[in-house]
Short mmCIF file of C-alpha atoms in Angstrom, two decimals:
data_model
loop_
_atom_site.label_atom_id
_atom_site.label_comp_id
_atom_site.label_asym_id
_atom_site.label_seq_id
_atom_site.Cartn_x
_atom_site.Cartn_y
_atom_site.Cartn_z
CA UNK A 1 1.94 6.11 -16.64
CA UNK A 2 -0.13 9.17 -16.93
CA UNK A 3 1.10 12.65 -17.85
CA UNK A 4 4.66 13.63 -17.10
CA UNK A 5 6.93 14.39 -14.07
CA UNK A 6 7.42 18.13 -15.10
CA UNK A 7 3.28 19.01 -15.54
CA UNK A 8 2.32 17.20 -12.46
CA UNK A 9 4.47 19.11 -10.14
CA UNK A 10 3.95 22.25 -11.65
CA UNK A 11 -0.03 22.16 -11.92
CA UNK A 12 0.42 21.00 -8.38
CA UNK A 13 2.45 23.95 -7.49
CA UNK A 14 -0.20 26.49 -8.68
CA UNK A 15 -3.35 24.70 -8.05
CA UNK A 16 -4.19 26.73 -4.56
CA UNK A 17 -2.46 30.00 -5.62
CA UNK A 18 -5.74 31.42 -6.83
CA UNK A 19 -7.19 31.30 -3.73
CA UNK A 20 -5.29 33.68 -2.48
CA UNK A 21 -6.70 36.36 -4.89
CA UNK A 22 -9.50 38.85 -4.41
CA UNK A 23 -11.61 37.25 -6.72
CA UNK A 24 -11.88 33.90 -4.96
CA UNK A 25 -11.91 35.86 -1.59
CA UNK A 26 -15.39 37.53 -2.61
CA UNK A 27 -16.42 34.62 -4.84
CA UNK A 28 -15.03 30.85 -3.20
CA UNK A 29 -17.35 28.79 -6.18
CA UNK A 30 -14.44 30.09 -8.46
CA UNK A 31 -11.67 28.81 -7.01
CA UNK A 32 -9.83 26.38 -9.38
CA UNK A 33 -11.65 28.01 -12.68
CA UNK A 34 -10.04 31.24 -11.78
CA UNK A 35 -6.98 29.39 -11.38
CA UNK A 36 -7.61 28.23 -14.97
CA UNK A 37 -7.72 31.55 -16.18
CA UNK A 38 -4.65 33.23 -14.36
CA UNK A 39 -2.33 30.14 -15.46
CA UNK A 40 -3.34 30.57 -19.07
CA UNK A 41 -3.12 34.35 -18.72
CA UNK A 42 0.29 34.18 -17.36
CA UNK A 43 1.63 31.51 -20.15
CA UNK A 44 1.44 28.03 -18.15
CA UNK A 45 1.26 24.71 -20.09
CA UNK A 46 -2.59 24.23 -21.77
CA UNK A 47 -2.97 20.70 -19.73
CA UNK A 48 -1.30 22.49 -16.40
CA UNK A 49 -3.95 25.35 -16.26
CA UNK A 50 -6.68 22.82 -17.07
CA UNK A 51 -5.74 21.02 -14.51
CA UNK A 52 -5.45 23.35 -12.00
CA UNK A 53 -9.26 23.73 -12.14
CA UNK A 54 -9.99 19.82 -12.48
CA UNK A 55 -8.44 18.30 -9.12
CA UNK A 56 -11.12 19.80 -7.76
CA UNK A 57 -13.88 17.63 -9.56
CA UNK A 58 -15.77 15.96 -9.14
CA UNK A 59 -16.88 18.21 -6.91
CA UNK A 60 -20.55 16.69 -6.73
CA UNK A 61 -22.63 13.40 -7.47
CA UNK A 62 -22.76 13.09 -11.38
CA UNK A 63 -20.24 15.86 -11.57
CA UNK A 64 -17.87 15.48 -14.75
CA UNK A 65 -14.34 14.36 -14.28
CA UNK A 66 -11.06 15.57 -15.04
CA UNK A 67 -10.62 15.36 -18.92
CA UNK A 68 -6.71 15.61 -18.94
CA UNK A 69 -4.03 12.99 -17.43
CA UNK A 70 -2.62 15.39 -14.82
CA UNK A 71 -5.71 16.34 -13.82
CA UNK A 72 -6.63 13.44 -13.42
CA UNK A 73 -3.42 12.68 -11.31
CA UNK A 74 -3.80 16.33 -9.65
CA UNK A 75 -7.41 14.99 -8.77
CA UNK A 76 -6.29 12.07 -7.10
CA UNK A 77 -3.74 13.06 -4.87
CA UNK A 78 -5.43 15.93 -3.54
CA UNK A 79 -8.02 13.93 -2.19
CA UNK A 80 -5.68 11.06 -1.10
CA UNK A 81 -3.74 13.42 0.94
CA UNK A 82 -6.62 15.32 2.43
CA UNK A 83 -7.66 11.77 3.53
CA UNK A 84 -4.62 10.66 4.84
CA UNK A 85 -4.34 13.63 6.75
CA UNK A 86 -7.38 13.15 8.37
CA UNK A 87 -7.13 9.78 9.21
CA UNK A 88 -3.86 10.53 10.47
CA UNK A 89 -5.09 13.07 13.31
CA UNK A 90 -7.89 10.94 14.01
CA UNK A 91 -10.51 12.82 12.44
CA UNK A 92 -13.35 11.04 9.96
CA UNK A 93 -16.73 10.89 9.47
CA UNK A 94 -19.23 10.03 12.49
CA UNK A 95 -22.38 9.23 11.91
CA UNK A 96 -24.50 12.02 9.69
CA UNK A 97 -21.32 14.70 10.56
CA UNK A 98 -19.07 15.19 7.71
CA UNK A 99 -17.96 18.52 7.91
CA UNK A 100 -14.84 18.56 5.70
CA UNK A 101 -16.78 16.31 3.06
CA UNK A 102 -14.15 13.15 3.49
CA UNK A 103 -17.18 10.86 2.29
CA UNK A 104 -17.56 13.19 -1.09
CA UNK A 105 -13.74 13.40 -1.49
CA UNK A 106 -13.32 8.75 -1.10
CA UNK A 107 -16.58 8.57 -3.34
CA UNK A 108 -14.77 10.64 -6.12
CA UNK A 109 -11.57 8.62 -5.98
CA UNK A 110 -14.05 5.64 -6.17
CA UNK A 111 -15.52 7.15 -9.60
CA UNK A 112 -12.29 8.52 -11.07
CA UNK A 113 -10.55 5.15 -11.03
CA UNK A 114 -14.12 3.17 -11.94
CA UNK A 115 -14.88 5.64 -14.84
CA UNK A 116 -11.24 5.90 -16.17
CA UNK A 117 -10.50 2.40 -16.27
CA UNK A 118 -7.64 3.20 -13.22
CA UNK A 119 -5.47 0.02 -11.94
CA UNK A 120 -4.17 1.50 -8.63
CA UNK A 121 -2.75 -0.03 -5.84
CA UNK A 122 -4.74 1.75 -2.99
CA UNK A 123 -2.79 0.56 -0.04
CA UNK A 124 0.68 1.31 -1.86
CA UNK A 125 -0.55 5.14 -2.62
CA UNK A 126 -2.04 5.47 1.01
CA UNK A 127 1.16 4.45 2.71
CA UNK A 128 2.79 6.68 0.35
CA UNK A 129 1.02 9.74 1.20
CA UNK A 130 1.72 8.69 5.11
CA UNK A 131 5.47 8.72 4.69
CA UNK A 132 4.90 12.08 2.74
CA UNK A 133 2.41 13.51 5.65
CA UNK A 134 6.87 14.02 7.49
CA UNK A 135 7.31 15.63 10.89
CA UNK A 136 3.36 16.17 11.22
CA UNK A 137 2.19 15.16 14.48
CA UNK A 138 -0.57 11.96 14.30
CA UNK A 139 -2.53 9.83 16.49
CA UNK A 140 -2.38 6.84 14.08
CA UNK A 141 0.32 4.95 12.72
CA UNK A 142 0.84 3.93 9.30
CA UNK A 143 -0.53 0.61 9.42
CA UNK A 144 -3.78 2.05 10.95
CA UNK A 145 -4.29 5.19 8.74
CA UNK A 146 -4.10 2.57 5.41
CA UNK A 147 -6.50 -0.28 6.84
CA UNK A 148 -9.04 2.72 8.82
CA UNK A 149 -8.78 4.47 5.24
CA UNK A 150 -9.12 1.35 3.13
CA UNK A 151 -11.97 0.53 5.06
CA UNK A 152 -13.63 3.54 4.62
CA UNK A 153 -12.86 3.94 0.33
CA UNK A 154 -14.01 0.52 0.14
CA UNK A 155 -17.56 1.21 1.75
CA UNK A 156 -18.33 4.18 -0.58
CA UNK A 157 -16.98 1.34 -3.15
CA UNK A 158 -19.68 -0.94 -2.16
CA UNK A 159 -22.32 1.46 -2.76
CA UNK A 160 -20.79 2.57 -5.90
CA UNK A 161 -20.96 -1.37 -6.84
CA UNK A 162 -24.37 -1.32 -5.53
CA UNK A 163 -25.65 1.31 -7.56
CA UNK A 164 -24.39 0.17 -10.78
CA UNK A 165 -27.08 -2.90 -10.20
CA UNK A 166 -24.41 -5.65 -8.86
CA UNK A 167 -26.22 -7.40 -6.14
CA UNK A 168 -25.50 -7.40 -2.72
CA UNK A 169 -24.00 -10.94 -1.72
CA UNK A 170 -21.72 -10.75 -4.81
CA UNK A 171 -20.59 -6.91 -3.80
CA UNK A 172 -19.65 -8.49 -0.05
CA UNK A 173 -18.18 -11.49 -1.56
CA UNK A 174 -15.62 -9.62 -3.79
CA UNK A 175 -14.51 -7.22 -0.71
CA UNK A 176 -14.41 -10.36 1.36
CA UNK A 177 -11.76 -8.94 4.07
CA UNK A 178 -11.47 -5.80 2.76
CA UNK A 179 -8.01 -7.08 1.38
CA UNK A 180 -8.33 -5.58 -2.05
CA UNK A 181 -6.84 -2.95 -2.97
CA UNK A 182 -7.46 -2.24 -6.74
CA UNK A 183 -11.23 -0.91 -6.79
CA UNK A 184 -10.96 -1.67 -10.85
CA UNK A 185 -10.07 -5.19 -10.09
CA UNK A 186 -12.83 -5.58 -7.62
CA UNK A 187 -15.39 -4.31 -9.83
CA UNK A 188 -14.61 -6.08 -12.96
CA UNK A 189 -14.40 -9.85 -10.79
CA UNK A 190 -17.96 -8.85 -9.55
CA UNK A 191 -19.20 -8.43 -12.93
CA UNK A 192 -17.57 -11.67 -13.76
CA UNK A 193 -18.91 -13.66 -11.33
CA UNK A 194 -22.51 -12.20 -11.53
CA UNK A 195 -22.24 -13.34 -15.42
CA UNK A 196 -20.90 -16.58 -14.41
CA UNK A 197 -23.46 -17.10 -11.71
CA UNK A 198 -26.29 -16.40 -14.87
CA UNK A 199 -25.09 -19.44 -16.83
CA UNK A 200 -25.52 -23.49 -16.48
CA UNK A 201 -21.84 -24.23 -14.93
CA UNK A 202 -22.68 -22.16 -12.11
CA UNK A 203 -24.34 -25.08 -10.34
CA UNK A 204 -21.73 -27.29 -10.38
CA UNK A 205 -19.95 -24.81 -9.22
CA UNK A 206 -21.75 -24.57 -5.90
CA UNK A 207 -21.41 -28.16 -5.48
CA UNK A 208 -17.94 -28.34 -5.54
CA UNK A 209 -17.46 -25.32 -3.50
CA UNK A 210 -20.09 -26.24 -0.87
CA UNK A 211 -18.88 -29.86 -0.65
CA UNK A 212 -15.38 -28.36 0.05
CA UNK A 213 -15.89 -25.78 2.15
CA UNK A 214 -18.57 -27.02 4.33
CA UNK A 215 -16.63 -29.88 6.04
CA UNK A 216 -13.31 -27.77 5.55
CA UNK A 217 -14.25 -24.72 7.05
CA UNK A 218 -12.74 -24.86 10.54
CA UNK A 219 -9.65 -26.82 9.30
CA UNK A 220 -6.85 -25.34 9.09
CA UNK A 221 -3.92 -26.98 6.60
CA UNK A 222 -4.00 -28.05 2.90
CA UNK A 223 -1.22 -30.26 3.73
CA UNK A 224 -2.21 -33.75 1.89
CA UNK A 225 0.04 -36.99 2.61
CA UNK A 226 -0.68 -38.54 -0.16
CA UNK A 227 1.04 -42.05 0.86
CA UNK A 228 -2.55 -42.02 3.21
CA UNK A 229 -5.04 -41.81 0.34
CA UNK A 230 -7.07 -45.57 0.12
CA UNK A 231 -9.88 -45.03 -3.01
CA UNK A 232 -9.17 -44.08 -6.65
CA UNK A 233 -11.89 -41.54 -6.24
CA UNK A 234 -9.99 -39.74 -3.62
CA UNK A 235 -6.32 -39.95 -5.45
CA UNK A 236 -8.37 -38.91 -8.47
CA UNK A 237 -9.67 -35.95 -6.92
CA UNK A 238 -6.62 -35.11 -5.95
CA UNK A 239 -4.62 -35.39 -9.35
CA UNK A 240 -7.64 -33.28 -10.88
CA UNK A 241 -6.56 -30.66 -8.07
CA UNK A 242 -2.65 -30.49 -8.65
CA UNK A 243 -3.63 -30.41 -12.10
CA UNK A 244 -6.20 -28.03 -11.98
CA UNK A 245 -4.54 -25.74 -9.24
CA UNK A 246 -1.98 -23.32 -11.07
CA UNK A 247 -4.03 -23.59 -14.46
CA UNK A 248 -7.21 -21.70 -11.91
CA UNK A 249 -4.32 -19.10 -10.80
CA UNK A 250 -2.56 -18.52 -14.14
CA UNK A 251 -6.38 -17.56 -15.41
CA UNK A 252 -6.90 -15.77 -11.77
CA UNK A 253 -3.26 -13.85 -12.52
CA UNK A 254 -4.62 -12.96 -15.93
CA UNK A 255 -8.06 -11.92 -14.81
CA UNK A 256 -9.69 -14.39 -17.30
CA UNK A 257 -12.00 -15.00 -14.21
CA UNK A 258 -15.12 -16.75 -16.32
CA UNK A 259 -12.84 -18.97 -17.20
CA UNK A 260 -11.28 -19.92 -13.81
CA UNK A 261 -14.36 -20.27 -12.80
CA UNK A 262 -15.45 -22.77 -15.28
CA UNK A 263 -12.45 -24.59 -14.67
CA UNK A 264 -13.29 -25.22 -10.82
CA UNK A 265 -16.59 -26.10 -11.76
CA UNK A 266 -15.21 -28.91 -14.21
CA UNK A 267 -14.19 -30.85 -10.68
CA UNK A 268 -18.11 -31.31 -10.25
CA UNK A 269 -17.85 -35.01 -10.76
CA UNK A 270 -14.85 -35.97 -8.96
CA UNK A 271 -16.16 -34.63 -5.55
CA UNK A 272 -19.56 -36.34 -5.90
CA UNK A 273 -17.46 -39.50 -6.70
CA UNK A 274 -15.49 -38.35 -3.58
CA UNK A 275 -18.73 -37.68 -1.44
CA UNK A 276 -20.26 -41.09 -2.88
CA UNK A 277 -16.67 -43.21 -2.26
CA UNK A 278 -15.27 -42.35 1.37
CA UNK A 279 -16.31 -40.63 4.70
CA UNK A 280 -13.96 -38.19 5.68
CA UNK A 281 -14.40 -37.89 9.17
CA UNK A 282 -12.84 -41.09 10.08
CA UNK A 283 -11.70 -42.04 13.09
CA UNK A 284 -8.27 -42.52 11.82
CA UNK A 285 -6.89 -39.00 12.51
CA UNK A 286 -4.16 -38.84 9.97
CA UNK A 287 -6.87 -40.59 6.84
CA UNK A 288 -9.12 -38.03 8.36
CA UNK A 289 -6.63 -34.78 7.78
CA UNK A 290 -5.03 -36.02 4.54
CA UNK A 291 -9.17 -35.66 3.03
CA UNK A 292 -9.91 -32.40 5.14
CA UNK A 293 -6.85 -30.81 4.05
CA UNK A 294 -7.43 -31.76 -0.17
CA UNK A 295 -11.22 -30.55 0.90
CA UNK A 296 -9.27 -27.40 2.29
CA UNK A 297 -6.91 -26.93 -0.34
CA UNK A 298 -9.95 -26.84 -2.98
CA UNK A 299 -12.41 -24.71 -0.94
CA UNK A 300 -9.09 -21.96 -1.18
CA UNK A 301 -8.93 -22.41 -4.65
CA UNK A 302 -12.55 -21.34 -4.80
CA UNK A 303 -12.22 -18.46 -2.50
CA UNK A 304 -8.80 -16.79 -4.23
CA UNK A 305 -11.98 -15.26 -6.25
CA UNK A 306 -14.27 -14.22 -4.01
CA UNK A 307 -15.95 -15.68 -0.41
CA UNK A 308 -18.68 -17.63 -2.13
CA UNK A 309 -20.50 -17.98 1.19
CA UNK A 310 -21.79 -14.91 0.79
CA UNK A 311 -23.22 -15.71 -2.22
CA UNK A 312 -26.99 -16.74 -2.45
CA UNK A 313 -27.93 -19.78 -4.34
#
């Protein structure tokens, strides 16, 4: 959805011809603003020669970004391919050595798609620029390139998130299993739940999570035979829970996460009637997995948001 077909492939045809010329030879800061000035000398599209000199930014912490749409596409790609490419031959950071600055090239995707209010599907564009890497020979496959890459965007994310005040256990909770793959997403559900986590449903919240999840957590199914439930408070519960279910990931789906959140935290009373009512670990084995697996079933509900272990009291 940003810029068009036609300026895209042409500022990315020029955008490395200037440093073929003397002037970048003697002088290598200019490469990209001489490039600027050559297109625009020779006639090129306004946004094309600007953005021949902004896929290079930012270049630097606090650096400005690219002001135009293909820039800002320009800006991205470069820097996904250079990582692919990397990645691909098995070369990445170690340690304190960085010497093709991969760590400065992931933290500027990070702030592009933060600071321009970007919804990109990471993994998608990473496999993409794989596939596009052709013949090249590489010591990683596809599958490993995305999740080594992924892993290594999303921990200049987390000091991104970090740094814009978001504490730490709600930072880990959000990148849970590093499954995410939209860093704008990410972002704006830890901002939710730290919010959330300020106001008065918050404990009742925790209750039902930690009443869930605690007894649930080394179970495996959801399945619930419902023909085995014995006390109202248990069938309650579970009604509340089918009800509750694809409201919490309609509002999920939309991103109203507050709201989701309030919504789980409305079953507060029906576990502790739950808790109060029955014992679930029975020795009646099939009693005993019809309650672990609602128990399950909820504690998932809960963590479609986030891994709310993580998350201090």
């Amino acid at each position: 959805g940003l810029s068009s077909r036609e300026k895209v492939e042409r500022a990315a045809y020029l955008c490395k011809a200037d440093l073929l010329s003397n002037m970048v030879y003697e002088f290598p800061e200019l490469q990209g603003i001489m490039g600027r000035y050559y297109a625009r000398a020779g006639g090129e599209d306004v946004e094309v020669a600007e953005a021949i000199m902004e896929h290079y930014l930012p270049r630097f912490a606090g650096d400005s970004l690219p002001a135009s749409e293909t820039g800002i596409v320009l800006s991205l790609a470069e820097k996904l391919c250079n990582l692919v490419a990397f990645y691909a031959i098995g070369i990445k950071p170690s340690g304190s050595q960085d010497p093709y600055a991969l760590r400065r090239q992931a933290l500027g995707i990070v702030n592009l798609i933060l600071d321009l209010g970007l919804n990109i599907d990471l993994r998608r564009i990473i496999g993409q620029a794989y596939m596009s890497l052709g013949e090249m020979r590489t010591d990683r496959t596809q599958a490993e390139t995305v999740a080594e890459l992924m892993d290594f965007i999303l921990q200049r994310m987390r000091g991104v998130m970090l740094d814009r005040g978001l504490s730490y256990d709600i930072v880990d909770a959000v990148l849970m299993d590093n499954s995410g793959s939209d860093l704008l997403e990410i972002l704006v559900r830890a901002e939710a739940i730290r919010e959330f986590k300020a106001g008065a449903a918050w404990d009742d919240f925790q209750v039902v999570f930690n009443r869930s999840n605690n007894l649930s957590r080394k179970w495996e199914s959801q399945q619930v035979r419902v023909e085995l439930l014995e006390n109202d408070s248990e069938k309650n519960l579970y009604q509340h829970y089918l009800q509750l279910k694809p409201e919490v990931e309609k509002m999920v789906q939309a991103k109203q996460y507050q709201r989701s959140l309030e919504m789980l935290a409305e079953m507060r009373m029906d576990i502790d009637s739950f808790f109060d009512a029955v014992m679930v670990m029975v020795d009646d084995e099939d009693l005993k997995a019809a309650r672990l697996g609602l128990l399950k079933g909820i504690a998932a509900l809960c963590g479609s948001l986030a891994d709310f272990s993580k998350v201090l009291p």
